[in-house]
DNA sequence: ACCTGAACACCGTTCAAGT
DNA sequence: ACCTGAACACCGTTCAAGT
């Protein structure tokens, strides 16, 4: 009986906040597949049904987990020193987005979950507000900034969804699959060969994600700046 | 007994192809959530376990469903007349991608499923080959085309993932949610107000997806052409 | 007010058995 | 070779009951 009260005393009472932070930790550690209501409850030393007193259902848990992660994005990006926004809006926004990207590396499940959210999550709204503020300070009209937000899409949050993910485990079965189609896809074969030749280190990992992310980001930022200057 | 043999005779034998086409039809009609092994089997007049003789597991069904849809993309895009590729590569690629987009409207579940696929799906590989061929005919180096494919991402297949999806059913709970944050997101409030003012018809649907898609696409195509010309 | 246990209606998938 | 039925190990979630 004393052991029981000790266990109860040793853990703070359940709360929405505690549930959501536990959800993020669980997904970080064991992957999004391990984030089930039963696992989450166990993590908190509680029965699964207790969770429903603090969150409506599992969708709300996922919404909340995204909320926690994007709040971290805001904190880190605000703390990262960047050029003053009105001086060079592209550099300011670039710095903010790349700062966000470093945070997402710690929550690899988050991009996929963010893309499945239909609802408006407060911290995500605040993040886009901060992006929009930089664009406005840089002299973009609301109309152009609006187009810009759509054009950036998830890139404004620091990530893109890779369509050809690098083979997870051991060997590159993907390259074999490509080789099987060789006759049908001559340009792809030539491109892979040439890219591999340019940078031998990149042969295994397909592509340098960070460099590609920055290339695409700069393409969009430059295009927006060009349209601002022309307006 | 005669009814049984009639039923058997009336349906062709199960095959991978029949399973995958049924999967696409089921997802088109009832949504991706309705695509379960049991539902899919019922659709084919068969028991769930029979499916496993033609596909390895459910992941293979999803891979195959994407394969079928992207094959349709290829067929439609090939049939759509576009400017010859070497004349104006941007117009050629633009036409091809917008043709693909029209097909995806008939398979609204497909974008989300495509983004979750890690494996290399033959028709997707062939699609990127055709995109790459247009870029090469336009004079882009393999290196620049490679960057371009990454920068386009899912846009090369005709879609982007909207981060703020329009409210599904009845009322705009999203606008209420935004109003609650009004003090914290002044620029967003102002932007929505101004955009709504410019085009009163757009008040409900948030934004014009097609126009935004084309804006972002052109931003990227123009940027790539500029870098080609500078090289 | 907060937490629990048993139960319900689903999943994907295995296995051994049928024809 | 192809299909089936029963069963297993999971899900999210409800409900009525405990404290």
Coordinates of C-alpha atoms (C1' of nucleotides) in Angstrom, one line a residue:
Chain A
X1 CA 0.0 0.0 0.0
X2 CA 2.9 2.3 0.8
X3 CA 4.5 1.3 -2.5
X4 CA 1.3 2.3 -4.3
X5 CA 1.1 5.8 -2.8
X6 CA 4.7 6.2 -3.5
X7 CA 4.2 5.4 -7.1
X8 CA 1.3 7.8 -7.3
X9 CA 3.3 10.5 -5.5
X10 CA 6.3 10.0 -7.8
X11 CA 4.4 11.0 -10.9
X12 CA 2.6 14.3 -11.4
X13 CA -1.0 14.2 -12.4
X14 CA -1.9 13.5 -16.0
X15 CA -2.5 16.6 -18.1
X16 CA -2.8 17.4 -21.8
X17 CA 0.7 18.8 -21.8
X18 CA 2.2 15.7 -20.2
X19 CA 0.4 13.4 -22.7
X20 CA 1.6 15.4 -25.7
X21 CA 5.2 15.6 -24.6
X22 CA 5.2 11.9 -23.9
X23 CA 3.8 11.3 -27.4
X24 CA 6.6 13.3 -29.0
X25 CA 9.2 11.5 -26.9
X26 CA 7.7 8.1 -27.8
X27 CA 7.7 8.9 -31.6
X28 CA 11.2 10.3 -31.4
X29 CA 12.5 7.1 -29.7
X30 CA 10.5 4.3 -31.3
X31 CA 9.0 5.8 -34.4
X32 CA 5.5 7.0 -35.3
X33 CA 4.3 3.4 -35.6
X34 CA 4.9 2.8 -31.9
X35 CA 2.7 5.7 -31.0
X36 CA -0.5 3.9 -30.0
X37 CA -2.8 4.9 -27.3
X38 CA -1.9 1.8 -25.3
X39 CA 1.9 2.4 -25.6
X40 CA 1.5 6.0 -24.8
X41 CA -0.5 5.2 -21.7
X42 CA 2.1 2.7 -20.6
X43 CA 4.8 5.4 -21.1
X44 CA 2.9 7.5 -18.6
X45 CA 2.3 4.7 -16.1
X46 CA -1.4 4.7 -16.7
X47 CA -4.2 2.8 -18.4
X48 CA -5.1 3.6 -22.1
X49 CA -8.5 4.9 -21.2
X50 CA -7.2 7.5 -18.8
X51 CA -5.8 9.4 -21.8
X52 CA -9.3 10.2 -23.1
X53 CA -9.9 12.5 -20.1
X54 CA -7.2 14.9 -21.5
X55 CA -7.4 14.4 -25.3
X56 CA -10.4 13.8 -27.4
X57 CA -9.0 10.9 -29.5
X58 CA -5.9 9.9 -31.3
X59 CA -6.2 12.5 -34.0
X60 CA -6.0 15.1 -31.2
X61 CA -2.8 13.5 -29.9
X62 CA -1.3 13.8 -33.4
X63 CA -2.4 17.4 -33.7
X64 CA -0.9 18.1 -30.3
X65 CA 2.4 16.4 -31.0
X66 CA 2.7 18.6 -34.1
X67 CA 1.9 21.6 -31.9
X68 CA 4.7 20.7 -29.5
X69 CA 7.3 20.2 -32.3
X70 CA 6.4 23.5 -34.1
X71 CA 6.5 25.3 -30.8
X72 CA 10.1 24.1 -30.6
X73 CA 10.7 25.3 -34.1
X74 CA 9.5 28.8 -33.1
X75 CA 11.7 28.8 -29.9
X76 CA 14.8 27.7 -31.7
X77 CA 14.3 30.0 -34.8
X78 CA 13.6 33.0 -32.6
X79 CA 16.8 32.3 -30.6
X80 CA 18.9 31.9 -33.8
X81 CA 20.4 35.2 -34.8
X82 CA 19.5 36.2 -38.3
X83 CA 20.0 39.3 -40.4
X84 CA 17.4 42.0 -39.6
X85 CA 14.4 41.2 -41.7
X86 CA 14.0 44.5 -43.5
X87 CA 17.6 44.5 -44.6
X88 CA 17.6 41.4 -46.7
X89 CA 14.3 39.5 -46.4
X90 CA 15.6 36.5 -48.4
X91 CA 18.6 36.0 -46.0
X92 CA 16.4 36.5 -43.0
X93 CA 13.8 34.0 -44.2
X94 CA 16.4 31.5 -45.4
X95 CA 18.1 31.6 -41.9
X96 CA 14.8 31.1 -40.2
X97 CA 13.8 28.2 -42.4
X98 CA 17.1 26.4 -42.1
X99 CA 17.0 26.8 -38.3
X100 CA 13.6 25.1 -38.3
X101 CA 15.1 22.3 -40.5
X102 CA 17.7 21.5 -37.8
X103 CA 15.0 21.0 -35.3
X104 CA 13.0 18.6 -37.5
X105 CA 16.0 16.3 -37.8
X106 CA 15.4 15.5 -34.1
X107 CA 11.7 14.6 -35.0
X108 CA 12.0 12.6 -38.2
X109 CA 8.3 11.5 -38.0
X110 CA 7.0 15.0 -37.8
X111 CA 7.1 16.0 -41.6
X112 CA 4.9 13.1 -42.6
X113 CA 2.4 13.8 -39.7
X114 CA 2.3 17.5 -40.4
X115 CA 1.3 16.8 -44.0
X116 CA -1.7 14.7 -42.9
X117 CA -3.1 17.4 -40.6
X118 CA -6.1 19.1 -42.0
X119 CA -6.9 21.3 -38.9
X120 CA -5.3 24.6 -38.1
X121 CA -2.7 24.0 -35.4
X122 CA -2.0 27.2 -33.4
X123 CA 1.8 27.0 -33.5
X124 CA 1.8 26.3 -37.2
X125 CA -0.4 29.4 -37.8
X126 CA 2.1 31.4 -35.7
X127 CA 5.0 30.0 -37.7
X128 CA 3.4 31.2 -41.0
X129 CA 2.7 34.5 -39.4
X130 CA 6.4 34.9 -38.7
X131 CA 7.3 33.9 -42.3
X132 CA 4.7 36.4 -43.6
X133 CA 6.1 39.2 -41.4
X134 CA 9.5 38.8 -42.9
X135 CA 8.1 38.9 -46.4
X136 CA 6.2 42.0 -45.6
X137 CA 9.2 43.7 -44.0
X138 CA 11.0 42.9 -47.2
X139 CA 8.5 44.8 -49.3
X140 CA 6.3 42.0 -50.7
X141 CA 2.7 42.8 -51.2
X142 CA 0.1 40.7 -49.4
X143 CA -0.8 39.2 -52.7
X144 CA 2.7 38.2 -53.6
X145 CA 3.5 37.0 -50.1
X146 CA 0.3 34.9 -50.3
X147 CA 1.5 33.3 -53.5
X148 CA 4.9 32.8 -51.9
X149 CA 3.5 31.0 -48.9
X150 CA 1.7 28.5 -51.2
X151 CA 4.8 28.1 -53.5
X152 CA 7.0 27.3 -50.5
X153 CA 4.4 25.0 -49.0
X154 CA 6.1 22.6 -46.5
X155 CA 9.5 24.2 -47.4
X156 CA 8.4 27.1 -45.2
X157 CA 8.5 24.7 -42.3
X158 CA 11.9 23.4 -43.2
X159 CA 11.2 20.2 -45.0
X160 CA 10.2 18.6 -48.3
X161 CA 9.0 15.0 -48.8
X162 CA 11.6 13.0 -50.7
X163 CA 9.9 11.0 -53.4
X164 CA 12.7 8.5 -53.8
X165 CA 13.7 7.9 -50.2
X166 CA 17.2 6.3 -49.8
X167 CA 17.0 2.6 -49.1
X168 CA 16.6 2.2 -45.4
X169 CA 18.5 -0.9 -44.5
X170 CA 21.5 -2.7 -45.9
X171 CA 21.8 -2.9 -49.7
X172 CA 20.5 -0.6 -52.5
X173 CA 17.7 -2.6 -53.9
X174 CA 16.5 0.6 -55.5
X175 CA 19.5 0.7 -57.8
X176 CA 18.8 -2.8 -58.9
X177 CA 15.2 -1.8 -59.6
X178 CA 16.4 1.1 -61.7
X179 CA 18.9 -1.2 -63.5
X180 CA 15.9 -3.5 -64.5
X181 CA 14.3 -0.6 -66.2
X182 CA 17.6 0.6 -67.8
X183 CA 16.4 0.4 -71.4
X184 CA 13.3 2.4 -70.7
X185 CA 15.0 5.2 -68.7
X186 CA 18.2 6.1 -70.4
X187 CA 18.3 9.7 -69.2
X188 CA 17.9 8.6 -65.6
X189 CA 20.6 6.1 -65.9
X190 CA 22.9 8.6 -67.5
X191 CA 22.1 11.2 -64.8
X192 CA 22.8 8.8 -61.9
X193 CA 26.1 7.8 -63.6
X194 CA 27.2 11.4 -64.0
X195 CA 26.1 12.6 -60.6
X196 CA 27.9 9.6 -59.0
X197 CA 31.0 10.5 -61.0
X198 CA 31.0 14.1 -59.9
X199 CA 31.0 13.2 -56.2
X200 CA 32.1 9.6 -55.5
X201 CA 31.1 9.9 -51.8
X202 CA 27.5 10.5 -52.9
X203 CA 27.2 7.1 -54.7
X204 CA 25.4 5.4 -51.8
X205 CA 23.2 8.1 -50.4
X206 CA 21.7 9.1 -53.8
X207 CA 21.7 12.8 -53.2
X208 CA 22.7 15.4 -50.7
X209 CA 19.4 16.4 -49.1
X210 CA 20.6 19.5 -47.5
X211 CA 22.1 20.9 -50.7
X212 CA 19.0 20.0 -52.6
X213 CA 16.8 21.6 -50.0
X214 CA 18.8 24.8 -50.2
X215 CA 18.8 24.8 -54.0
X216 CA 15.1 24.6 -54.2
X217 CA 14.6 27.1 -51.4
X218 CA 16.9 29.7 -53.1
X219 CA 15.1 29.1 -56.4
X220 CA 11.8 30.1 -54.9
X221 CA 13.2 33.0 -52.8
X222 CA 15.0 34.4 -55.8
X223 CA 11.9 34.1 -58.0
X224 CA 9.8 35.9 -55.4
X225 CA 12.4 38.7 -55.0
X226 CA 12.5 39.1 -58.8
X227 CA 8.7 39.4 -58.9
X228 CA 8.8 41.9 -56.0
X229 CA 11.4 44.1 -57.8
X230 CA 9.3 43.9 -61.0
X231 CA 6.1 45.1 -59.3
Chain B
X1 CA -24.7 -25.8 -57.3
X2 CA -25.5 -24.4 -60.8
X3 CA -25.7 -21.0 -59.2
X4 CA -22.2 -21.5 -57.8
X5 CA -20.6 -22.5 -61.0
X6 CA -22.4 -19.6 -62.7
X7 CA -20.9 -17.2 -60.2
X8 CA -17.5 -18.7 -60.7
X9 CA -17.8 -18.5 -64.5
X10 CA -19.1 -14.9 -64.4
X11 CA -15.9 -13.6 -62.8
X12 CA -12.5 -13.9 -64.4
X13 CA -9.8 -15.6 -62.2
X14 CA -8.1 -13.4 -59.7
X15 CA -4.9 -11.7 -60.8
X16 CA -2.5 -9.0 -59.5
X17 CA -3.9 -6.7 -62.2
X18 CA -7.5 -7.3 -61.2
X19 CA -6.7 -6.8 -57.5
X20 CA -4.9 -3.5 -58.2
X21 CA -7.6 -2.0 -60.4
X22 CA -10.2 -3.0 -57.9
X23 CA -8.1 -1.2 -55.2
X24 CA -8.0 2.0 -57.3
X25 CA -11.7 1.9 -57.9
X26 CA -12.5 1.3 -54.3
X27 CA -10.3 4.2 -53.1
X28 CA -11.8 6.5 -55.8
X29 CA -15.3 5.6 -54.7
X30 CA -15.2 5.3 -50.9
X31 CA -11.9 6.9 -50.0
X32 CA -8.6 5.5 -48.9
X33 CA -9.9 4.6 -45.5
X34 CA -12.2 2.1 -47.0
X35 CA -9.4 0.3 -48.7
X36 CA -8.9 -2.7 -46.4
X37 CA -8.0 -6.2 -47.4
X38 CA -11.5 -7.4 -46.3
X39 CA -13.3 -4.7 -48.3
X40 CA -11.1 -5.2 -51.3
X41 CA -11.8 -9.0 -51.3
X42 CA -15.5 -8.4 -51.0
X43 CA -15.3 -6.1 -54.0
X44 CA -13.8 -9.0 -56.0
X45 CA -16.3 -11.6 -54.7
X46 CA -13.6 -13.4 -52.8
X47 CA -12.3 -14.0 -49.3
X48 CA -9.7 -11.7 -47.9
X49 CA -7.0 -14.4 -47.7
X50 CA -7.3 -15.1 -51.5
X51 CA -5.7 -11.8 -52.1
X52 CA -2.4 -12.9 -50.6
X53 CA -1.8 -15.3 -53.5
X54 CA -1.5 -12.3 -55.8
X55 CA 0.0 -9.6 -53.7
X56 CA 2.5 -9.9 -50.9
X57 CA 0.7 -7.7 -48.4
X58 CA -1.2 -4.5 -48.0
X59 CA 1.9 -2.3 -48.7
X60 CA 2.2 -4.1 -52.1
X61 CA -1.5 -3.2 -52.8
X62 CA -0.7 0.5 -52.1
X63 CA 2.4 0.3 -54.2
X64 CA 0.4 -1.3 -57.0
X65 CA -2.5 1.2 -56.8
X66 CA 0.0 4.0 -57.2
X67 CA 1.5 2.2 -60.1
X68 CA -1.9 2.0 -61.8
X69 CA -2.6 5.7 -61.3
X70 CA 0.8 6.9 -62.5
X71 CA 0.5 4.6 -65.6
X72 CA -2.8 6.5 -66.3
X73 CA -0.8 9.8 -65.9
X74 CA 1.7 8.6 -68.5
X75 CA -1.0 7.6 -70.9
X76 CA -3.0 10.8 -70.6
X77 CA 0.1 13.1 -70.7
X78 CA 1.5 11.3 -73.8
X79 CA -1.8 11.7 -75.5
X80 CA -2.0 15.4 -74.7
X81 CA -0.5 17.5 -77.4
X82 CA 2.2 19.8 -76.2
X83 CA 4.8 22.0 -77.8
X84 CA 7.8 20.0 -79.1
X85 CA 10.2 19.6 -76.2
X86 CA 13.3 21.2 -77.7
X87 CA 11.5 24.3 -78.8
X88 CA 10.4 25.6 -75.4
X89 CA 11.2 23.1 -72.6
X90 CA 9.3 25.1 -70.0
X91 CA 6.1 25.1 -72.0
X92 CA 6.5 21.4 -72.8
X93 CA 7.1 20.4 -69.2
X94 CA 4.4 22.7 -67.9
X95 CA 1.8 21.1 -70.3
X96 CA 2.9 17.6 -69.3
X97 CA 2.6 18.4 -65.6
X98 CA -0.7 20.1 -65.8
X99 CA -2.1 17.2 -67.8
X100 CA -1.0 14.9 -65.0
X101 CA -2.7 17.1 -62.5
X102 CA -6.1 16.7 -64.2
X103 CA -5.8 12.9 -63.9
X104 CA -5.0 13.2 -60.1
X105 CA -8.3 15.0 -59.6
X106 CA -10.0 11.7 -60.3
X107 CA -7.9 10.0 -57.7
X108 CA -7.9 12.4 -54.8
X109 CA -6.4 9.8 -52.4
X110 CA -3.3 9.3 -54.6
X111 CA -1.1 12.2 -53.7
X112 CA -1.1 11.3 -50.0
X113 CA -0.3 7.7 -50.8
X114 CA 2.4 8.5 -53.2
X115 CA 4.2 10.6 -50.6
X116 CA 4.2 7.6 -48.2
X117 CA 5.8 5.2 -50.7
X118 CA 9.5 4.6 -50.1
X119 CA 10.0 2.0 -52.8
X120 CA 10.7 2.7 -56.4
X121 CA 7.5 2.2 -58.4
X122 CA 8.2 1.4 -62.1
X123 CA 5.7 3.9 -63.5
X124 CA 6.9 6.7 -61.3
X125 CA 10.4 6.1 -62.5
X126 CA 9.2 6.2 -66.0
X127 CA 7.4 9.5 -65.3
X128 CA 10.5 11.1 -64.0
X129 CA 12.4 9.8 -67.0
X130 CA 10.0 11.7 -69.3
X131 CA 10.4 14.9 -67.2
X132 CA 14.2 14.5 -67.3
X133 CA 14.1 13.9 -71.1
X134 CA 12.2 17.3 -71.6
X135 CA 14.8 19.1 -69.4
X136 CA 17.7 17.6 -71.4
X137 CA 16.1 18.4 -74.7
X138 CA 15.8 22.0 -73.4
X139 CA 19.5 22.2 -72.8
X140 CA 19.8 21.6 -69.1
X141 CA 22.9 19.8 -67.8
X142 CA 22.4 16.5 -65.9
X143 CA 23.5 18.3 -62.8
X144 CA 21.0 21.2 -63.2
X145 CA 18.2 18.8 -64.2
X146 CA 19.0 16.7 -61.1
X147 CA 18.6 19.8 -58.9
X148 CA 15.5 20.7 -60.8
X149 CA 13.8 17.3 -60.2
X150 CA 14.5 17.7 -56.4
X151 CA 13.3 21.3 -56.4
X152 CA 10.1 20.3 -58.2
X153 CA 9.5 17.3 -55.9
X154 CA 5.9 16.1 -56.0
X155 CA 5.1 19.1 -58.3
X156 CA 6.7 17.1 -61.1
X157 CA 3.8 14.7 -60.7
X158 CA 1.2 17.4 -60.7
X159 CA 0.4 18.0 -57.1
X160 CA 1.4 19.7 -53.9
X161 CA 0.3 18.9 -50.4
X162 CA -1.8 21.8 -49.1
X163 CA -0.8 22.6 -45.5
X164 CA -4.1 24.4 -44.7
X165 CA -6.7 22.2 -46.3
X166 CA -10.0 23.9 -46.7
X167 CA -12.6 22.9 -44.0
X168 CA -14.2 19.7 -45.3
X169 CA -17.8 19.9 -44.3
X170 CA -20.2 22.7 -43.5
X171 CA -18.8 25.7 -41.6
X172 CA -15.4 27.3 -41.6
X173 CA -14.2 26.4 -38.1
X174 CA -10.7 27.3 -39.5
X175 CA -11.6 31.0 -39.7
X176 CA -12.9 30.9 -36.2
X177 CA -9.6 29.3 -35.1
X178 CA -7.7 32.0 -36.9
X179 CA -9.9 34.7 -35.3
X180 CA -9.0 33.4 -31.9
X181 CA -5.3 34.0 -32.6
X182 CA -6.0 37.4 -34.2
X183 CA -3.8 39.4 -31.8
X184 CA -0.9 37.1 -32.4
X185 CA -1.1 36.9 -36.2
X186 CA -1.8 40.4 -37.4
X187 CA -0.2 39.9 -40.8
X188 CA -2.2 36.7 -41.6
X189 CA -5.4 38.5 -40.6
X190 CA -4.6 41.4 -42.9
X191 CA -3.6 39.1 -45.7
X192 CA -6.8 37.1 -45.5
X193 CA -8.8 40.3 -45.4
X194 CA -7.0 41.7 -48.4
X195 CA -7.1 38.5 -50.5
X196 CA -10.8 38.1 -49.7
X197 CA -11.4 41.7 -50.8
X198 CA -9.7 41.2 -54.1
X199 CA -11.9 38.3 -55.1
X200 CA -15.1 38.0 -53.1
X201 CA -15.8 34.6 -54.6
X202 CA -12.7 33.2 -52.9
X203 CA -13.8 34.0 -49.4
X204 CA -15.1 30.5 -48.7
X205 CA -12.5 28.3 -50.4
X206 CA -9.5 30.1 -49.0
X207 CA -7.4 30.0 -52.1
X208 CA -7.5 29.1 -55.8
X209 CA -5.5 25.9 -55.8
X210 CA -5.0 25.7 -59.5
X211 CA -3.7 29.3 -59.8
X212 CA -1.4 28.7 -56.8
X213 CA -0.1 25.5 -58.3
X214 CA 0.7 27.2 -61.6
X215 CA 2.4 30.2 -59.8
X216 CA 4.7 27.9 -57.9
X217 CA 5.4 25.8 -60.9
X218 CA 6.3 28.8 -63.0
X219 CA 8.5 30.2 -60.3
X220 CA 10.6 27.0 -60.4
X221 CA 10.6 26.6 -64.2
X222 CA 11.6 30.2 -64.6
X223 CA 14.4 29.9 -62.0
X224 CA 15.7 26.7 -63.7
X225 CA 15.7 28.4 -67.2
X226 CA 17.5 31.4 -65.7
X227 CA 20.2 29.1 -64.3
X228 CA 20.4 27.2 -67.6
X229 CA 20.9 30.4 -69.5
X230 CA 23.6 31.6 -67.1
X231 CA 25.6 28.4 -67.3
Chain C
dA1 C1' -12.9 14.6 -10.9
dC2 C1' -10.1 11.2 -12.3
dC3 C1' -8.9 6.6 -13.4
dT4 C1' -9.9 1.6 -14.5
dG5 C1' -11.3 -3.1 -16.5
dA6 C1' -13.9 -5.5 -19.6
dA7 C1' -15.8 -5.5 -23.9
dC8 C1' -16.8 -4.2 -29.0
dA9 C1' -15.9 -3.7 -33.6
dC10 C1' -12.5 -3.4 -36.3
dC11 C1' -7.5 -4.3 -38.5
dG12 C1' -3.5 -7.2 -41.2
dT13 C1' -1.8 -11.6 -41.3
dT14 C1' -0.6 -17.0 -40.1
dC15 C1' -1.8 -21.4 -40.6
dA16 C1' -3.7 -25.7 -41.7
dA17 C1' -7.2 -27.4 -44.4
dG18 C1' -10.1 -27.9 -48.3
dT19 C1' -11.0 -28.4 -53.8
Chain D
dA1 C1' -2.6 -24.2 -58.0
dC2 C1' -5.9 -21.6 -56.0
dC3 C1' -9.1 -20.5 -52.5
dT4 C1' -11.1 -20.8 -47.7
dG5 C1' -12.3 -20.7 -42.5
dA6 C1' -10.8 -20.2 -38.1
dA7 C1' -7.7 -18.0 -35.3
dC8 C1' -4.0 -14.7 -33.5
dA9 C1' -2.2 -10.4 -32.1
dC10 C1' -3.0 -6.2 -32.5
dC11 C1' -5.8 -1.5 -33.1
dG12 C1' -9.1 2.8 -31.4
dT13 C1' -12.9 3.5 -28.6
dT14 C1' -17.6 2.8 -25.6
dC15 C1' -19.4 2.0 -21.4
dA16 C1' -20.4 1.2 -16.7
dA17 C1' -18.0 0.9 -12.7
dG18 C1' -14.8 2.0 -9.3
dT19 C1' -12.2 5.6 -5.9

